[in-house]
């Protein structure tokens, strides 16, 4: 034990030396555009509540009253396969399937659960997984748990994916292709049309994670798959409730046969306590409300384009084409010092460092929301310029 303690201490010290040491921020309040850290209000540029639904206080108050009237509990007291399967699960899954126009949907406790559960359930040791190199940690963890072989294709490099598919053809029982739609740390977009074309040509199963696309893209907020017109072609579309939908949990839409199989085999679905009814009812409500928020979606994407253009005009490396606007600093130290400078100026934007992003690509990740206006963020390009120079 003593040896373990000493090793852990050394590793923590090393993280500190590399500017990779993490601490939990002390959030004292969250209110609309602002977040209060240690009592100081800051413009919140680090939230995934992209449509601002999490701050609709009147909506929440009305919903909480309903919870009391209808007796929605804060616990389900059991897993879904035992006694936790509240009727709201059925309603929510039916609403999702209807919205996407797909045979069925499943609700999970989180996007993390979805991503570490779906693939390992479907993919056996004779199968191969091909995954975009910048896919989220939860997708990577799912690949680690799955018994199949796995390879990563270069980020959004579909020629590379095609090469890997060619090389693998006939050698595996089933090939799985995994991609995010809107990449969480780069804000850039997968070419879903190309992915669908490849998956069809090679008879692969395509899983797309819309965690950052749902609520932001598509007329009804179904994500980039809706914008690209490929909702029926993606075998499994994963989305989370914890971001645009301002709730907790996650979902996936799919054909009935997969739902039936996952219900019987997906460990993070089977062996966990179900979500509380109060959360399920709120997800049902926000899912419906967001489906008609296309004006907010447009405003958000226009705001992001304006900020991205202004930062690029100042000479910054700002990849992507969505509401996630990353400003690459390269060094961890620069990202940390810029974040501190922005915080002094009244903005909360957190530095993102390896291992969340590849080495030497530390960044400030600005995540915009439809409730922000240009006046709220117009000072940012100037602040970045001053910070990079110093
Ligand atoms: N997928 C992606 C792409 C994500 O960014 C996240 C959360 N950051 C998740 C899945 C996990 O979702 P959840 O927070 O619901 O566990």
Coordinates of C-alpha atoms and ligand atoms in Angstrom, one line a residue:
X1 CA 0.0 0.0 0.0
X2 CA 2.8 2.4 0.9
X3 CA 4.4 1.9 -2.5
X4 CA 1.0 2.6 -4.2
X5 CA 0.5 5.8 -2.3
X6 CA 4.0 7.0 -3.2
X7 CA 3.5 6.1 -6.9
X8 CA 0.2 8.0 -6.9
X9 CA 1.8 11.0 -5.3
X10 CA 4.6 11.1 -7.9
X11 CA 2.0 10.8 -10.7
X12 CA 0.0 13.7 -9.3
X13 CA 3.2 15.8 -9.1
X14 CA 4.0 15.0 -12.7
X15 CA 0.5 16.0 -13.8
X16 CA 1.1 19.3 -12.0
X17 CA 4.4 19.8 -13.8
X18 CA 2.7 19.2 -17.2
X19 CA -0.2 21.7 -16.4
X20 CA -2.5 18.7 -16.5
X21 CA -3.6 18.6 -12.9
X22 CA -7.3 18.9 -12.5
X23 CA -9.4 20.3 -9.7
X24 CA -13.2 20.6 -9.3
X25 CA -14.4 24.2 -9.8
X26 CA -16.5 25.6 -7.0
X27 CA -19.7 26.6 -8.8
X28 CA -21.9 28.7 -6.5
X29 CA -24.7 29.5 -9.0
X30 CA -25.8 29.1 -12.6
X31 CA -28.1 31.7 -14.0
X32 CA -28.9 32.1 -17.7
X33 CA -25.9 33.5 -19.5
X34 CA -23.9 33.6 -16.3
X35 CA -22.2 31.2 -14.0
X36 CA -21.0 32.1 -10.6
X37 CA -17.6 30.7 -9.5
X38 CA -16.6 31.4 -5.9
X39 CA -19.2 34.2 -5.9
X40 CA -17.9 35.9 -9.1
X41 CA -20.4 36.1 -12.0
X42 CA -18.9 35.1 -15.4
X43 CA -20.3 34.8 -18.9
X44 CA -20.6 31.0 -19.2
X45 CA -18.9 29.8 -22.3
X46 CA -18.4 26.3 -21.0
X47 CA -21.9 24.9 -20.9
X48 CA -23.5 22.2 -23.0
X49 CA -27.0 23.6 -22.4
X50 CA -26.9 24.8 -26.0
X51 CA -30.5 26.0 -26.2
X52 CA -30.6 27.5 -22.7
X53 CA -33.5 25.1 -21.7
X54 CA -31.8 24.3 -18.4
X55 CA -32.5 27.9 -17.3
X56 CA -36.1 28.1 -18.1
X57 CA -37.2 28.6 -14.5
X58 CA -40.9 29.0 -15.1
X59 CA -41.0 25.8 -17.1
X60 CA -39.1 24.0 -14.4
X61 CA -41.4 25.3 -11.6
X62 CA -44.5 24.2 -13.6
X63 CA -42.9 20.8 -14.2
X64 CA -42.0 20.3 -10.5
X65 CA -45.6 21.0 -9.5
X66 CA -46.7 18.4 -12.0
X67 CA -44.2 16.0 -10.4
X68 CA -45.9 16.5 -7.1
X69 CA -49.4 16.1 -8.5
X70 CA -48.5 13.0 -10.4
X71 CA -46.3 11.5 -7.7
X72 CA -43.2 11.3 -9.9
X73 CA -40.5 10.0 -7.6
X74 CA -36.8 11.0 -7.4
X75 CA -35.8 7.3 -7.5
X76 CA -36.8 4.3 -9.5
X77 CA -35.5 2.0 -6.8
X78 CA -34.6 -0.7 -9.2
X79 CA -33.2 -1.6 -12.6
X80 CA -35.5 -1.5 -15.6
X81 CA -35.7 -5.2 -16.0
X82 CA -36.9 -5.6 -12.4
X83 CA -39.3 -2.9 -11.2
X84 CA -37.8 0.4 -12.4
X85 CA -39.5 0.5 -15.8
X86 CA -41.9 3.4 -15.1
X87 CA -44.5 4.0 -17.9
X88 CA -42.6 7.3 -18.7
X89 CA -39.8 5.2 -20.2
X90 CA -42.3 3.8 -22.7
X91 CA -43.6 7.3 -23.5
X92 CA -40.2 8.8 -23.9
X93 CA -39.0 5.9 -26.1
X94 CA -42.1 6.1 -28.3
X95 CA -41.7 9.9 -28.6
X96 CA -38.1 9.5 -29.7
X97 CA -38.9 6.7 -32.2
X98 CA -41.7 8.8 -33.6
X99 CA -39.6 12.0 -33.9
X100 CA -36.8 10.1 -35.7
X101 CA -39.2 8.0 -37.7
X102 CA -37.4 4.9 -36.6
X103 CA -38.7 1.5 -35.4
X104 CA -37.6 2.0 -31.8
X105 CA -35.6 3.8 -29.3
X106 CA -33.9 3.0 -26.0
X107 CA -33.2 5.3 -23.1
X108 CA -30.0 4.9 -21.0
X109 CA -28.7 6.5 -17.8
X110 CA -26.1 8.5 -19.6
X111 CA -24.2 8.9 -22.9
X112 CA -21.3 7.2 -21.2
X113 CA -23.5 4.2 -20.4
X114 CA -24.7 4.1 -24.0
X115 CA -21.2 4.2 -25.4
X116 CA -19.7 1.6 -23.1
X117 CA -22.6 -0.7 -23.5
X118 CA -24.0 -0.8 -27.1
X119 CA -20.8 -1.7 -28.9
X120 CA -19.6 -4.4 -26.4
X121 CA -23.0 -6.0 -26.6
X122 CA -23.0 -6.2 -30.4
X123 CA -19.4 -6.7 -31.2
X124 CA -17.7 -10.1 -30.6
X125 CA -14.2 -11.3 -31.0
X126 CA -14.5 -12.1 -34.8
X127 CA -15.6 -8.5 -35.5
X128 CA -13.7 -5.3 -36.3
X129 CA -14.4 -1.7 -35.1
X130 CA -13.2 1.2 -37.1
X131 CA -13.4 4.4 -35.1
X132 CA -12.5 8.1 -35.9
X133 CA -9.3 9.0 -34.1
X134 CA -10.9 11.9 -32.3
X135 CA -14.0 10.1 -31.0
X136 CA -15.0 10.8 -27.4
X137 CA -13.5 9.0 -24.4
X138 CA -16.7 7.1 -23.8
X139 CA -16.6 5.6 -27.3
X140 CA -12.9 4.7 -26.8
X141 CA -13.8 3.0 -23.5
X142 CA -16.6 1.0 -25.3
X143 CA -14.0 -0.2 -27.8
X144 CA -11.7 -1.3 -24.9
X145 CA -14.5 -3.3 -23.4
X146 CA -15.7 -4.8 -26.7
X147 CA -14.1 -8.1 -27.6
X148 CA -13.5 -7.4 -31.3
X149 CA -10.4 -6.0 -32.9
X150 CA -10.2 -2.2 -33.3
X151 CA -8.5 0.3 -35.6
X152 CA -8.7 4.1 -35.7
X153 CA -8.9 6.0 -38.9
X154 CA -7.4 9.5 -39.2
X155 CA -9.9 12.2 -38.1
X156 CA -12.5 12.7 -40.8
X157 CA -10.2 11.0 -43.3
X158 CA -12.7 8.8 -45.1
X159 CA -10.2 7.7 -47.7
X160 CA -8.2 6.3 -44.8
X161 CA -11.4 4.6 -43.6
X162 CA -12.0 3.2 -47.0
X163 CA -8.5 1.8 -47.1
X164 CA -9.1 0.1 -43.8
X165 CA -12.4 -1.3 -45.0
X166 CA -10.8 -2.6 -48.1
X167 CA -8.0 -4.3 -46.1
X168 CA -10.5 -5.8 -43.7
X169 CA -13.1 -7.1 -46.3
X170 CA -13.8 -10.8 -45.9
X171 CA -11.6 -11.1 -42.8
X172 CA -14.2 -10.3 -40.1
X173 CA -17.7 -11.5 -39.3
X174 CA -19.0 -7.9 -39.0
X175 CA -17.4 -4.4 -39.3
X176 CA -18.6 -1.5 -37.1
X177 CA -17.9 2.1 -37.9
X178 CA -18.1 4.6 -35.1
X179 CA -18.1 8.4 -35.4
X180 CA -19.3 11.5 -33.6
X181 CA -21.4 13.8 -35.7
X182 CA -20.2 17.1 -34.2
X183 CA -16.8 16.5 -32.6
X184 CA -16.9 17.6 -29.0
X185 CA -13.4 19.2 -28.8
X186 CA -13.0 20.4 -32.4
X187 CA -16.5 21.5 -33.3
X188 CA -16.0 20.1 -36.8
X189 CA -18.5 17.8 -38.5
X190 CA -18.4 14.3 -39.8
X191 CA -19.3 13.7 -43.4
X192 CA -22.4 11.5 -42.7
X193 CA -23.2 11.1 -46.4
X194 CA -19.8 9.6 -47.0
X195 CA -20.0 7.4 -43.9
X196 CA -23.4 6.1 -45.0
X197 CA -22.1 5.4 -48.5
X198 CA -19.2 3.4 -47.1
X199 CA -21.2 1.5 -44.5
X200 CA -23.6 0.4 -47.3
X201 CA -20.8 -0.5 -49.7
X202 CA -19.0 -2.6 -47.1
X203 CA -22.1 -3.8 -45.3
X204 CA -20.8 -2.3 -42.0
X205 CA -22.9 -1.3 -39.1
X206 CA -22.7 2.5 -38.5
X207 CA -23.1 4.1 -35.0
X208 CA -23.1 7.9 -34.9
X209 CA -22.9 9.8 -31.6
X210 CA -25.0 13.0 -31.8
X211 CA -24.2 14.2 -28.3
X212 CA -23.3 17.6 -29.6
X213 CA -25.4 17.6 -32.7
X214 CA -28.8 16.9 -31.3
X215 CA -30.7 20.1 -30.4
X216 CA -28.4 22.2 -32.5
X217 CA -28.7 20.8 -36.0
X218 CA -31.7 19.8 -38.0
X219 CA -35.1 21.4 -38.4
X220 CA -36.5 19.4 -35.4
X221 CA -33.2 19.2 -33.5
X222 CA -32.5 15.6 -34.4
X223 CA -28.9 16.5 -35.2
X224 CA -26.6 16.4 -38.1
X225 CA -28.2 13.2 -39.3
X226 CA -31.4 15.2 -39.9
X227 CA -29.5 18.0 -41.7
X228 CA -27.7 15.4 -43.9
X229 CA -31.0 13.5 -44.6
X230 CA -29.6 10.2 -43.4
X231 CA -31.7 9.5 -40.3
X232 CA -33.0 6.2 -41.8
X233 CA -29.6 5.1 -43.0
X234 CA -27.6 5.2 -39.7
X235 CA -28.0 1.9 -37.9
X236 CA -27.8 3.4 -34.4
X237 CA -28.0 7.1 -33.6
X238 CA -26.9 7.9 -30.0
X239 CA -27.9 11.2 -28.3
X240 CA -27.7 12.5 -24.8
X241 CA -30.2 14.4 -22.7
X242 CA -27.5 16.1 -20.7
X243 CA -26.7 18.8 -23.3
X244 CA -29.2 20.6 -25.5
X245 CA -32.1 18.7 -23.9
X246 CA -31.2 20.1 -20.4
X247 CA -31.9 16.8 -18.6
X248 CA -30.0 13.7 -17.7
X249 CA -29.7 10.4 -19.5
X250 CA -29.2 9.4 -23.1
X251 CA -30.9 7.5 -25.9
X252 CA -30.3 5.6 -29.1
X253 CA -32.7 5.0 -32.0
X254 CA -32.4 1.8 -34.0
X255 CA -34.4 -1.1 -35.5
X256 CA -36.5 -3.4 -33.2
X257 CA -34.1 -6.3 -33.5
X258 CA -31.3 -4.3 -32.0
X259 CA -33.5 -3.0 -29.1
X260 CA -34.6 -6.6 -28.3
X261 CA -31.0 -7.8 -28.3
X262 CA -29.6 -4.9 -26.3
X263 CA -32.4 -5.4 -23.7
X264 CA -31.1 -8.9 -23.2
X265 CA -27.3 -8.3 -23.4
X266 CA -26.2 -4.7 -22.8
X267 CA -24.6 -4.7 -19.4
X268 CA -24.8 -1.0 -18.5
X269 CA -28.5 -1.2 -19.5
X270 CA -29.3 -4.3 -17.4
X271 CA -27.1 -3.8 -14.3
X272 CA -27.9 -0.3 -13.2
X273 CA -30.8 1.5 -11.4
X274 CA -33.2 3.1 -13.8
X275 CA -33.5 6.8 -14.1
X276 CA -36.0 8.5 -11.7
X277 CA -39.5 9.2 -13.1
X278 CA -39.0 12.9 -12.4
X279 CA -36.0 13.0 -14.8
X280 CA -37.8 11.0 -17.5
X281 CA -40.8 13.3 -17.5
X282 CA -38.6 16.3 -17.8
X283 CA -36.7 14.7 -20.7
X284 CA -40.0 14.1 -22.4
X285 CA -41.0 17.7 -22.0
X286 CA -37.6 19.2 -23.2
X287 CA -37.5 16.8 -26.1
X288 CA -40.8 18.1 -27.3
X289 CA -40.1 21.8 -26.7
X290 CA -36.7 21.7 -28.4
X291 CA -38.2 20.1 -31.5
X292 CA -39.8 23.5 -32.4
X293 CA -36.7 25.7 -31.5
X294 CA -35.3 26.0 -35.0
X295 CA -35.1 29.8 -34.8
X296 CA -32.8 29.4 -31.7
X297 CA -30.7 26.8 -33.6
X298 CA -30.2 29.3 -36.5
X299 CA -29.3 32.1 -34.1
X300 CA -26.8 29.9 -32.3
X301 CA -25.1 28.8 -35.5
X302 CA -25.0 32.4 -36.8
X303 CA -23.4 33.6 -33.6
X304 CA -20.8 30.9 -33.7
X305 CA -19.9 31.7 -37.4
X306 CA -19.5 35.4 -36.5
X307 CA -17.2 34.6 -33.5
X308 CA -15.2 32.1 -35.5
X309 CA -14.7 34.6 -38.4
X310 CA -13.6 37.3 -35.9
X311 CA -11.1 35.0 -34.3
X312 CA -9.7 33.8 -37.6
X313 CA -9.4 37.4 -38.7
X314 CA -7.2 38.0 -35.7
X315 CA -5.0 35.2 -36.9
X316 CA -6.1 32.3 -34.7
X317 CA -6.3 28.6 -35.5
X318 CA -10.0 28.0 -35.0
X319 CA -11.1 24.7 -36.5
X320 CA -14.7 23.5 -36.9
X321 CA -18.0 24.8 -38.2
X322 CA -20.4 24.5 -35.3
X323 CA -21.4 26.1 -32.0
X324 CA -18.2 24.6 -30.5
X325 CA -15.5 27.1 -31.2
X326 CA -12.0 25.9 -30.2
X327 CA -9.1 28.3 -30.1
X328 CA -5.9 26.2 -30.4
X329 CA -3.1 27.4 -28.2
X330 CA -0.8 24.4 -28.6
X331 CA 0.9 24.5 -25.2
X332 CA -0.9 23.5 -22.0
X333 CA 0.6 26.5 -20.2
X334 CA -0.7 29.0 -22.8
X335 CA -4.2 27.5 -22.6
X336 CA -4.2 27.7 -18.8
X337 CA -2.9 31.3 -18.7
X338 CA -5.4 32.4 -21.4
X339 CA -8.2 30.8 -19.4
X340 CA -7.1 32.7 -16.3
X341 CA -6.9 36.0 -18.3
X342 CA -10.4 35.5 -19.8
X343 CA -11.7 34.7 -16.3
X344 CA -10.3 38.0 -15.0
X345 CA -12.2 39.7 -17.8
X346 CA -15.4 38.0 -16.9
X347 CA -15.6 34.9 -19.1
X348 CA -15.6 31.3 -18.1
X349 CA -13.9 29.3 -20.8
X350 CA -12.0 26.2 -19.7
X351 CA -8.7 25.1 -21.1
X352 CA -8.8 21.6 -22.6
X353 CA -5.5 19.7 -22.4
X354 CA -4.2 16.3 -23.2
X355 CA -5.3 13.5 -22.8
X356 CA -8.7 15.0 -23.6
X357 CA -7.1 16.3 -26.9
X358 CA -4.0 15.1 -28.7
X359 CA -0.6 16.2 -27.4
X360 CA 0.4 19.8 -28.3
X361 CA -3.1 20.8 -29.3
X362 CA -4.3 22.3 -26.0
X363 CA -7.0 24.8 -26.5
X364 CA -9.7 27.0 -25.1
X365 CA -13.0 25.5 -26.0
X366 CA -15.7 28.1 -26.4
X367 CA -19.2 26.5 -26.4
X368 CA -21.9 28.9 -27.4
X369 CA -25.6 28.9 -26.6
X370 CA -28.6 30.3 -28.3
X371 CA -29.3 32.6 -25.3
X372 CA -26.0 34.5 -25.9
X373 CA -25.9 37.6 -28.1
X374 CA -23.0 39.1 -30.0
X375 CA -22.6 41.9 -27.4
X376 CA -22.0 39.3 -24.7
X377 CA -19.0 37.9 -26.5
X378 CA -17.7 40.6 -28.9
X379 CA -14.7 41.3 -26.5
X380 CA -13.3 37.8 -26.9
X381 CA -11.2 38.2 -30.1
X382 CA -9.4 41.2 -28.5
X383 CA -8.8 39.4 -25.3
X384 CA -7.4 36.4 -27.1
X385 CA -5.0 38.6 -29.0
X386 CA -3.7 40.3 -25.9
X387 CA -3.4 36.9 -24.1
X388 CA -1.5 35.2 -26.9
X389 CA 0.9 38.2 -27.1
X390 CA 1.7 38.2 -23.4
Ligands
LIG1 N1 -20.5 11.3 -26.2 C1 -20.0 12.5 -26.4 C2 -19.5 12.9 -27.8 C3 -19.8 13.4 -25.4 O1 -19.2 14.6 -25.5 C4 -20.3 13.0 -24.1 C5 -20.3 13.9 -22.9 N2 -19.3 14.9 -22.8 C6 -20.9 11.8 -23.9 C7 -21.0 10.9 -25.0 C8 -21.3 11.3 -22.6 O2 -22.6 11.7 -22.4 P1 -23.2 11.8 -20.9 O3 -22.7 13.1 -20.4 O4 -24.7 11.8 -21.0 O5 -22.6 10.7 -20.1

